[in-house]
Amino acid sequence: MKKTAKSTVITLVVLIAVALLAPVVVGLKNNYMINILCSYCYFGILCCSLNLLLGYTGQISMGHAAFMMIGAYTYGILNKFHGVHFLIAALAALAVSFAAGLLLGAACCKLNAIFLAMTTVGFYKAVSTVIINEGWLTGGANGISAIQKWTVFGYKLKNWQFYYIALAVVLLVFLFCYRMVNSKTGRAMRAMCSAPIASSAMGVNNNQLKFLVCGISGALAGLAGVLYAVTNSYLSADMFAKVSVQTLTMTVVGGMGTLWGPLFGTLAITTLPELLRPFADHLDGIYGVVIILTVIFMPNGIYGFVRRMVQKASAKAKAKKAQPANAAGKKGE
Amino acid sequence: MAALLKASNITMQFGGLKAVDNVDMEIQPGEIHALIGPNGAGKTTFFNVVSGIYSPTSGSVIFDGEEITKLKAYQVTAKGITRTFQNILLFENMSIVENVMVGGHTRTDSGLVGSLLRTGKSRRAERECYENAMKTLAFVGMEELADQSASGLPYGKKRILEIARALASHPKIIMLDEPAAGMNSTESEELSRIIFKIRDAGITVLLVEHDMKFVAGISDMVTVLDHGQKICEGVPQMALNGPRVIEAYLGKEEEEEEA
């Protein structure tokens, strides 16, 4: 029975407060900044999705953008080309990307490590090629443009209002992941990640678990895709080219296998390209360097690094407190 | 008395090598049964066949009147057979109590949807799983370490933790693969106490072991394997002193020592 630590609650409250105030601070009409805030949301979800797979289950996906694309395009095609209500289109996007996740699950059952990584890269390439070439379905190289913002009971949501919805979705996803990793399923995931033979000897059906996690991970990435489609109101295959690497960077830099890691990673790495606009052409290289430095100097990511610092500081403070008390005690004797 | 575990004509072939060759073995309920033999005799392979990690080339395994030959490892565990590993396979990234809770996986009745919605049923199941794990840790005397990370344990304690993890699945039979390997004498005395306690709790024990003194002191029955074949079976004094057993361990003069 895990008790939620006080520091966790405080961090969460602070983060939520900042997230709630952010649109007001940047200005509700500042669509550029609001869109960046929304990008935190969909990247946050994407990282949670990859983290379930990579951090908790030990399955590598180097083509996670594929699931995001599948979700985004399913939504875009249904909503824009066929006039399907946004909610139904979003649910359909979840279902389709869940199914795509199951495909990845099949790969996970047969392949490991580098072979799985190659397969997922190939899967991403295949999905983007299909999207570019099957113009009748996806709009092809022209993409899908002018995807509508959501309209609730005849009221068209403004950008900042959509941001709050996206934020609510992120919080739900975070709660989902929190409960999932602390459940029987989550324990089995971590066990399989650490010692697959032992986990199956303890009664965990490894393959079934891989399918389940891949499906869920795919669906969450698809959900991120829906938010992406609505935020940018435009889709084209090449927009996703850097997303896989970016997501991987966020998850690794933040600290995979922890719930907080991906959130910190998202905040850090989504901010980076905005700050590094002048170097936009070299972004992939910068990500590479950041990953290498992280793996060497902070193997547990930003989250692991911060936690270690906090633990050290509190241990020091405790030692300081204990010392005068001991001295006083000795005098008393 | 009907055997709890009955392995008949088990053969396990890897390419040209018969790691286990036509072995019959019966384990009676409530006994401590040792499986011994020189390195490469096929003991661990036999374990892997029974626990469902390998599917045997031929032969059958009957457990508690049920055929389990073709079952996968996770299904075998659900039937009531559990095991530990020669090269300790703990979940190093998890706490000690969590390791044991994974052991209770098949006995925990909470689905993912229930856990996501925090239903009363799933919370109850989780609490039971946790309490079962703590009870099991207390059984092996490790309850005070529950919240520590499994990776930080000393070697001997890791072996004990593996046993606790296996016990958490409420098995009918527990298979210990070289439980005393690498232990000092204090640790292995502690281990025999725990094994006797397991037997007294009504759980049958099958163990692979190299330490002859340990085997002689603890087991009710000994089976000796050599080159994949059963060469002897009986009570410890008899089995351990049989001429073929001594020959298998010490070798005949002209025979080369097996690596």
XYZ file of C-alpha atoms in Angstrom:
592
model
C 0.000 0.000 0.000
C 1.922 2.914 -1.314
C 1.225 6.193 0.350
C 1.536 9.252 -1.808
C 4.456 11.260 -0.480
C 3.923 14.836 0.641
C 6.549 16.134 -1.775
C 4.693 14.451 -4.644
C 1.453 16.192 -3.763
C 3.207 19.576 -3.443
C 4.991 19.184 -6.794
C 1.758 18.166 -8.465
C -0.198 21.097 -7.002
C 2.505 23.576 -8.051
C 2.670 22.150 -11.583
C -1.107 22.235 -11.979
C -1.284 25.788 -10.637
C 1.400 26.926 -13.079
C -0.357 25.117 -15.930
C -3.687 26.733 -15.021
C -2.206 30.224 -14.804
C 0.036 29.929 -17.861
C -2.558 31.056 -20.495
C -3.419 34.090 -18.401
C 0.245 34.983 -18.063
C 1.026 34.683 -21.782
C -2.288 36.300 -22.691
C -5.472 34.462 -23.671
C -5.345 35.938 -27.185
C -1.701 35.054 -27.785
C -2.400 32.102 -30.062
C 1.275 31.431 -30.724
C 2.025 30.908 -27.040
C -1.232 29.035 -26.420
C -0.287 26.609 -29.182
C 3.061 26.031 -27.505
C 1.237 25.342 -24.255
C -0.955 22.844 -26.110
C 2.181 21.220 -27.511
C 3.324 20.587 -23.933
C 0.069 18.698 -23.495
C 0.333 16.397 -26.484
C 4.024 15.781 -25.995
C 3.346 15.050 -22.324
C 0.839 12.378 -23.308
C 3.186 11.001 -25.943
C 5.979 10.705 -23.376
C 3.703 8.992 -20.856
C 2.818 6.571 -23.639
C 6.440 5.848 -24.555
C 7.378 5.651 -20.895
C 4.867 2.853 -20.254
C 6.487 0.947 -23.070
C 10.168 1.813 -22.703
C 10.544 2.756 -19.057
C 8.222 0.276 -17.412
C 8.101 -2.642 -19.844
C 11.518 -2.395 -21.474
C 10.207 -2.482 -25.046
C 11.905 -0.044 -27.384
C 9.855 1.981 -29.821
C 11.913 4.227 -32.079
C 8.923 5.022 -34.235
C 6.432 6.211 -31.708
C 5.338 9.023 -34.020
C 3.668 6.323 -36.148
C 0.944 5.831 -33.543
C 0.542 9.560 -33.117
C 0.164 9.881 -36.894
C -2.359 7.084 -37.009
C -4.402 8.761 -34.284
C -4.110 12.216 -35.834
C -4.972 11.058 -39.336
C -7.887 8.892 -38.228
C -9.283 11.903 -36.449
C -8.528 14.257 -39.338
C -9.979 11.988 -42.026
C -13.179 11.268 -40.115
C -13.731 14.789 -38.829
C -12.691 16.799 -41.875
C -13.478 14.556 -44.859
C -16.494 12.705 -43.512
C -17.926 15.261 -41.107
C -17.956 12.871 -38.151
C -18.563 14.506 -34.747
C -15.239 15.297 -33.022
C -15.931 13.076 -30.053
C -16.723 10.031 -32.133
C -13.762 10.784 -34.395
C -11.505 10.999 -31.331
C -12.809 7.682 -29.979
C -12.297 6.079 -33.379
C -8.740 7.459 -33.418
C -8.140 5.837 -30.017
C -9.511 2.518 -31.262
C -7.462 2.514 -34.472
C -4.226 3.466 -32.734
C -4.925 0.812 -30.074
C -5.192 -1.741 -32.874
C -1.938 -0.442 -34.383
C -0.384 -0.824 -30.940
C -1.388 -4.490 -30.964
C 0.650 -4.871 -34.165
C 3.630 -3.538 -32.269
C 2.731 -6.021 -29.534
C 3.104 -8.860 -32.009
C 6.569 -7.542 -32.877
C 7.487 -7.257 -29.189
C 6.577 -10.897 -28.617
C 8.983 -12.073 -31.293
C 11.803 -9.542 -31.253
C 13.943 -7.823 -28.709
C 16.271 -4.889 -28.302
C 17.912 -3.758 -31.533
C 15.635 -5.842 -33.774
C 12.561 -4.357 -32.189
C 14.036 -0.863 -32.521
C 14.667 -1.423 -36.248
C 11.163 -2.804 -36.738
C 9.566 0.215 -35.104
C 11.618 2.590 -37.263
C 10.441 0.609 -40.284
C 6.852 0.770 -39.070
C 7.054 4.555 -38.854
C 8.478 4.754 -42.381
C 5.737 2.455 -43.671
C 2.965 4.480 -42.065
C 4.276 7.794 -43.367
C 4.786 6.360 -46.863
C 1.227 5.043 -46.935
C -0.076 8.426 -45.794
C 1.830 10.293 -48.513
C 0.882 7.885 -51.292
C -2.745 7.051 -50.539
C -4.023 10.518 -51.384
C -7.637 9.391 -51.856
C -7.778 8.564 -48.159
C -5.361 10.925 -46.465
C -5.010 13.922 -48.723
C -1.559 12.705 -49.684
C 1.261 15.203 -49.863
C -1.179 18.093 -49.528
C -2.114 16.902 -46.076
C -5.349 17.726 -44.304
C -5.909 21.397 -43.727
C -8.405 23.518 -41.820
C -9.352 20.920 -39.227
C -12.081 22.516 -37.161
C -11.667 23.541 -33.533
C -14.177 21.845 -31.282
C -17.706 23.148 -31.041
C -19.673 22.338 -27.928
C -23.453 22.919 -28.104
C -22.989 25.416 -30.897
C -20.244 27.316 -29.073
C -16.938 27.308 -30.872
C -14.102 26.807 -28.387
C -11.313 29.353 -28.414
C -7.697 28.261 -28.397
C -7.176 28.891 -24.723
C -10.334 26.998 -23.842
C -9.082 24.069 -25.882
C -5.822 24.283 -23.940
C -7.695 23.681 -20.687
C -9.383 20.639 -22.194
C -5.999 19.339 -23.350
C -4.633 19.968 -19.865
C -7.495 17.989 -18.332
C -6.727 15.137 -20.739
C -3.051 15.184 -19.696
C -4.000 14.996 -16.034
C -6.312 12.086 -16.773
C -3.537 10.307 -18.660
C -1.143 10.955 -15.791
C -3.662 9.521 -13.309
C -4.166 6.577 -15.644
C -0.425 5.867 -15.731
C -0.080 6.364 -11.980
C -2.780 3.827 -11.256
C -1.580 1.463 -13.938
C 2.034 1.258 -12.781
C 0.949 0.828 -9.171
C -1.433 -2.006 -9.988
C -0.871 -5.726 -10.349
C -0.379 -5.127 -14.077
C 2.220 -2.427 -13.412
C 4.174 -4.691 -11.085
C 4.126 -7.408 -13.713
C 5.385 -4.887 -16.304
C 8.324 -3.830 -14.155
C 9.057 -7.451 -13.295
C 9.095 -8.455 -16.954
C 11.317 -5.484 -17.771
C 13.843 -6.618 -15.179
C 13.815 -10.426 -15.529
C 11.411 -11.876 -18.121
C 12.159 -15.525 -17.337
C 11.517 -14.981 -13.650
C 8.319 -13.043 -14.308
C 6.900 -15.862 -16.402
C 7.934 -18.343 -13.708
C 5.970 -16.191 -11.245
C 2.855 -16.587 -13.358
C 3.006 -13.492 -15.564
C 1.878 -14.130 -19.123
C 4.624 -12.055 -20.740
C 3.269 -12.058 -24.275
C -0.242 -11.126 -23.264
C 1.185 -8.329 -21.144
C 3.249 -7.031 -24.067
C 0.139 -6.897 -26.247
C -1.773 -5.067 -23.549
C 0.912 -2.457 -22.883
C 1.590 -1.918 -26.596
C -2.113 -1.450 -27.259
C -2.473 1.045 -24.436
C 0.701 2.831 -25.433
C -0.504 3.033 -29.034
C -3.889 4.377 -27.953
C -2.310 7.065 -25.761
C -0.020 8.123 -28.602
C -3.110 8.257 -30.831
C -4.792 10.482 -28.255
C -1.789 12.804 -28.407
C -2.266 12.767 -32.182
C -5.884 13.925 -31.858
C -4.831 16.881 -29.700
C -2.056 17.586 -32.193
C -4.485 17.617 -35.105
C -6.885 19.984 -33.363
C -4.159 22.297 -32.053
C -2.436 22.739 -35.403
C -5.615 22.317 -37.501
C -3.313 21.003 -40.220
C -1.727 17.610 -40.809
C 0.957 16.419 -43.149
C 3.206 13.399 -42.929
C 6.480 15.341 -42.765
C 5.369 17.180 -39.601
C 5.996 13.968 -37.699
C 9.492 13.361 -38.988
C 11.271 14.476 -35.835
C 8.621 13.463 -33.330
C 9.904 9.941 -32.601
C 13.389 11.129 -31.707
C 12.004 14.097 -29.814
C 9.742 11.868 -27.717
C 12.574 9.466 -27.029
C 14.766 12.381 -25.960
C 12.097 13.725 -23.617
C 11.511 10.355 -22.000
C 15.188 9.524 -21.551
C 16.226 13.009 -20.452
C 13.310 13.286 -18.039
C 13.966 9.897 -16.507
C 12.287 6.813 -17.895
C 10.630 4.322 -15.629
C 9.411 7.092 -13.334
C 6.085 8.858 -13.546
C 7.565 12.339 -13.184
C 10.407 11.864 -15.607
C 8.441 12.245 -18.847
C 6.703 15.352 -17.517
C 10.006 17.034 -16.674
C 11.444 15.841 -19.957
C 8.499 17.286 -21.858
C 8.860 20.640 -20.148
C 12.593 20.743 -20.857
C 12.668 19.446 -24.428
C 9.528 21.171 -25.701
C 10.975 24.456 -24.509
C 14.360 23.776 -26.091
C 13.406 24.142 -29.798
C 11.564 27.379 -29.048
C 14.713 28.750 -27.433
C 16.922 27.319 -30.159
C 14.957 28.658 -33.131
C 18.147 30.007 -34.775
C 19.635 26.501 -34.726
C 16.501 24.735 -35.972
C 18.443 22.924 -38.708
C 20.737 21.297 -36.180
C 18.009 20.217 -33.765
C 18.427 16.471 -34.355
C 22.111 16.761 -33.579
C 21.378 18.714 -30.425
C 18.937 16.013 -29.312
C 21.624 13.413 -29.921
C 24.137 15.300 -27.800
C 21.550 15.830 -25.058
C 20.722 12.088 -24.982
C 24.397 11.118 -24.808
C 25.151 13.610 -22.048
C 22.102 12.480 -20.107
C 22.947 8.810 -20.341
C 26.514 9.479 -19.198
C 25.942 12.032 -16.449
C 22.332 11.515 -15.337
C 21.404 7.924 -16.186
C 18.154 8.313 -14.304
C 17.308 11.536 -16.091
C 16.431 14.921 -14.683
C 14.027 13.370 -12.218
C 16.589 10.925 -10.861
C 19.168 13.715 -10.635
C 16.850 16.079 -8.747
C 15.746 13.327 -6.414
C 19.318 12.411 -5.573
C 20.156 16.046 -4.858
C 17.101 16.409 -2.622
C 17.941 13.195 -0.759
C 21.527 14.324 -0.247
C 20.415 17.736 0.990
C 17.872 16.290 3.402
C 20.398 13.752 4.711
C 22.844 16.593 5.330
C 20.185 18.656 7.082
C 19.287 15.687 9.254
C 22.915 15.085 10.162
C 23.311 18.742 11.106
C 20.206 18.630 13.255
C 21.285 15.430 14.958
C 24.750 16.694 15.844
C 23.861 19.541 18.241
C 21.216 17.340 19.813
C 23.822 14.639 20.525
C 26.231 17.173 21.923
C 23.548 18.535 24.243
C 22.681 15.013 25.343
C 26.289 14.273 26.241
C 26.578 17.394 28.326
C 23.484 16.352 30.221
C 25.125 13.075 31.196
C 0.518 -42.849 -1.793
C -0.046 -41.180 -5.130
C 2.881 -39.133 -6.344
C 2.400 -35.371 -6.370
C 4.660 -34.969 -9.364
C 5.290 -37.740 -11.819
C 7.712 -37.246 -14.682
C 7.842 -40.147 -17.123
C 10.410 -40.796 -19.850
C 11.482 -37.163 -20.003
C 13.906 -36.517 -22.832
C 15.164 -33.069 -23.678
C 17.323 -32.776 -26.723
C 19.269 -29.707 -27.844
C 20.567 -30.451 -31.328
C 22.745 -33.513 -30.911
C 22.924 -33.266 -27.143
C 20.518 -35.185 -24.955
C 20.593 -32.982 -21.847
C 17.984 -35.146 -20.162
C 17.703 -38.722 -21.377
C 14.625 -40.778 -20.600
C 14.345 -39.803 -16.946
C 11.540 -41.029 -14.696
C 10.962 -39.350 -11.400
C 8.268 -39.395 -8.765
C 7.960 -36.868 -5.991
C 5.810 -37.821 -3.016
C 3.791 -35.118 -1.289
C 5.413 -33.684 1.821
C 8.947 -34.861 1.143
C 12.173 -32.995 0.573
C 13.568 -34.490 -2.590
C 17.069 -33.661 -3.766
C 18.240 -33.904 -7.350
C 22.002 -34.143 -7.550
C 24.659 -34.872 -10.107
C 27.877 -33.453 -11.510
C 27.917 -30.262 -13.563
C 26.146 -30.730 -16.861
C 24.177 -33.728 -15.621
C 20.888 -32.167 -16.717
C 19.480 -31.098 -13.364
C 18.598 -27.550 -14.304
C 17.275 -28.708 -17.675
C 14.994 -31.110 -15.834
C 13.815 -28.189 -13.682
C 13.159 -26.111 -16.761
C 11.102 -28.902 -18.294
C 8.966 -29.375 -15.189
C 8.439 -25.630 -14.680
C 7.375 -25.154 -18.290
C 10.311 -23.038 -19.472
C 11.219 -25.853 -21.880
C 8.809 -28.191 -23.563
C 10.369 -31.687 -23.476
C 11.292 -33.516 -26.693
C 9.350 -36.474 -25.376
C 7.838 -37.729 -22.164
C 5.156 -36.399 -19.879
C 4.822 -34.553 -16.621
C 1.796 -35.281 -14.461
C 1.188 -32.957 -11.543
C -1.521 -33.694 -9.007
C -3.242 -36.035 -11.489
C -3.128 -33.478 -14.308
C -0.969 -33.478 -17.414
C 1.141 -30.296 -17.515
C 3.754 -31.251 -20.112
C 2.687 -28.712 -22.712
C 1.829 -25.870 -20.364
C 3.762 -22.600 -20.441
C 5.704 -21.437 -17.411
C 3.023 -18.996 -16.246
C 0.345 -21.682 -16.498
C 2.454 -24.152 -14.538
C 2.800 -21.565 -11.768
C -0.947 -21.156 -11.606
C -1.263 -24.943 -11.123
C 0.904 -24.773 -8.004
C 4.503 -25.376 -9.060
C 6.976 -22.624 -8.382
C 10.727 -22.294 -8.527
C 13.861 -20.313 -7.864
C 16.818 -19.856 -10.175
C 20.431 -20.957 -10.011
C 21.641 -17.580 -11.262
C 19.475 -15.390 -9.056
C 16.805 -13.662 -11.138
C 15.292 -11.030 -8.894
C 13.411 -7.974 -10.064
C 16.299 -5.709 -9.134
C 14.473 -2.494 -9.962
C 11.732 -3.180 -7.427
C 11.476 -3.157 -3.653
C 11.670 -6.393 -1.705
C 7.986 -6.491 -0.879
C 7.107 -5.754 -4.512
C 9.236 -8.697 -5.605
C 7.214 -10.938 -3.341
C 3.970 -9.337 -4.500
C 4.826 -10.339 -8.086
C 5.169 -13.854 -6.689
C 1.517 -13.568 -5.677
C 0.543 -12.570 -9.215
C -1.545 -15.642 -9.955
C -3.306 -15.396 -6.600
C -4.251 -11.744 -6.934
C -7.667 -11.165 -8.368
C -7.525 -7.589 -9.635
C -7.840 -6.699 -13.286
C -6.409 -3.587 -14.933
C -9.804 -1.907 -15.364
C -10.607 -2.455 -11.701
C -7.266 -1.001 -10.663
C -7.729 2.023 -12.923
C -11.139 2.737 -11.411
C -9.959 1.834 -7.887
C -12.948 -0.422 -7.323
C -13.476 -1.889 -3.875
C -12.736 -5.347 -5.200
C -9.389 -4.400 -6.699
C -8.330 -2.484 -3.584
C -9.205 -5.477 -1.442
C -7.248 -7.765 -3.751
C -4.251 -5.422 -3.653
C -4.361 -5.270 0.145
C -4.547 -9.056 0.360
C -1.624 -9.343 -2.050
C 0.412 -6.958 0.098
C -0.497 -8.713 3.338
C 0.313 -12.092 1.810
C 3.693 -10.736 0.734
C 4.424 -9.360 4.201
C 3.398 -12.652 5.791
C 5.671 -14.541 3.425
C 8.548 -12.170 4.211
C 7.927 -12.736 7.915
C 8.014 -16.493 7.250
C 11.592 -16.223 5.971
C 12.507 -13.508 8.479
C 12.868 -10.586 6.105
C 9.826 -8.464 6.930
C 11.941 -5.612 8.278
C 13.657 -5.181 4.912
C 10.359 -4.970 3.006
C 10.742 -1.458 1.614
C 14.393 -1.715 0.644
C 15.459 -2.203 -2.926
C 16.092 -5.819 -3.910
C 19.328 -4.872 -5.679
C 20.985 -3.808 -2.409
C 20.644 -7.165 -0.648
C 23.652 -9.328 0.173
C 23.981 -12.491 -1.881
C 22.608 -14.944 0.677
C 19.568 -12.781 1.349
C 18.870 -12.578 -2.373
C 18.561 -16.353 -2.470
C 16.169 -16.269 0.476
C 14.160 -13.515 -1.208
C 13.802 -15.689 -4.303
C 12.370 -18.414 -2.089
C 9.954 -15.944 -0.495
C 8.874 -14.711 -3.908
C 8.207 -18.286 -5.004
C 6.300 -19.075 -1.811
C 3.971 -16.123 -2.315
C 2.261 -18.036 -5.119
C 0.963 -20.565 -2.560
C 2.578 -23.517 -4.323
C 2.074 -27.201 -3.666
C 5.622 -27.857 -4.692
C 8.603 -25.523 -4.663
C 11.667 -26.241 -6.779
C 14.903 -24.739 -5.519
C 17.769 -24.586 -8.001
C 21.004 -24.656 -5.981
C 19.636 -22.652 -3.065
C 22.833 -22.972 -1.017
C 25.238 -21.985 -3.797
C 27.623 -19.306 -2.649
C 26.338 -19.288 0.927
C 28.580 -19.399 3.987
C 27.856 -21.971 6.691
C 25.709 -19.641 8.821
C 23.633 -18.733 5.812
C 23.180 -22.323 4.714
C 22.106 -23.344 8.245
C 19.532 -20.579 8.104
C 18.514 -21.902 4.702
C 17.984 -25.467 5.962
C 15.817 -24.086 8.762
C 13.696 -22.309 6.179
C 13.460 -25.405 3.972
C 12.302 -27.502 6.937
C 9.773 -24.805 7.758
C 8.488 -24.922 4.189
C 8.152 -28.704 4.416
C 6.336 -28.368 7.751
C 3.928 -25.909 6.131
C 2.874 -28.786 3.872
C 4.784 -27.749 0.765
C 6.771 -30.381 -1.084
C 10.356 -29.395 -1.839
C 12.415 -30.450 -4.841
C 15.945 -29.114 -4.831
C 19.038 -29.226 -6.947
C 22.182 -28.954 -4.910
C 25.920 -29.493 -5.086
C 26.739 -29.326 -1.397
C 26.636 -33.022 -0.363
C 26.655 -32.302 3.338
C 23.702 -30.032 2.876
C 21.829 -32.628 0.818
C 22.557 -35.442 3.265
C 21.341 -33.345 6.170
C 18.126 -32.177 4.648
C 16.596 -34.553 2.127
C 14.252 -37.504 2.517
C 14.986 -38.808 -0.938
C 17.806 -38.311 -3.417
C 17.833 -38.789 -7.178
C 21.202 -38.765 -8.941
C 21.589 -37.742 -12.560
C 24.678 -38.173 -14.699
C 24.967 -37.311 -18.387
C 21.219 -36.771 -18.491
C 20.397 -40.235 -17.141
C 19.112 -41.275 -13.770
C 21.754 -43.470 -12.189
C 20.477 -43.849 -8.662
C 17.574 -43.054 -6.382
C 16.983 -43.670 -2.702
C 17.400 -42.361 0.818
C 20.443 -40.083 1.169
C 22.893 -42.484 2.856
C 22.281 -45.152 0.276
C 22.171 -42.938 -2.790
C 25.191 -40.856 -1.902
C 27.385 -43.872 -1.273
C 26.377 -45.916 -4.316
C 29.329 -46.965 -6.481
C 27.946 -45.366 -9.646
C 27.373 -42.094 -7.811
C 30.909 -41.969 -6.504
C 32.134 -42.829 -9.960
C 30.024 -40.055 -11.495
C 31.435 -37.488 -9.111
C 35.040 -38.628 -8.855
C 35.341 -40.306 -12.214
C 37.006 -43.551 -13.238
C 40.719 -43.350 -13.791
C 40.668 -43.445 -17.564
C 37.658 -41.131 -17.869
C 38.110 -37.471 -18.507
C 36.579 -35.072 -16.040
C 33.516 -33.382 -17.480
C 33.715 -29.624 -17.502
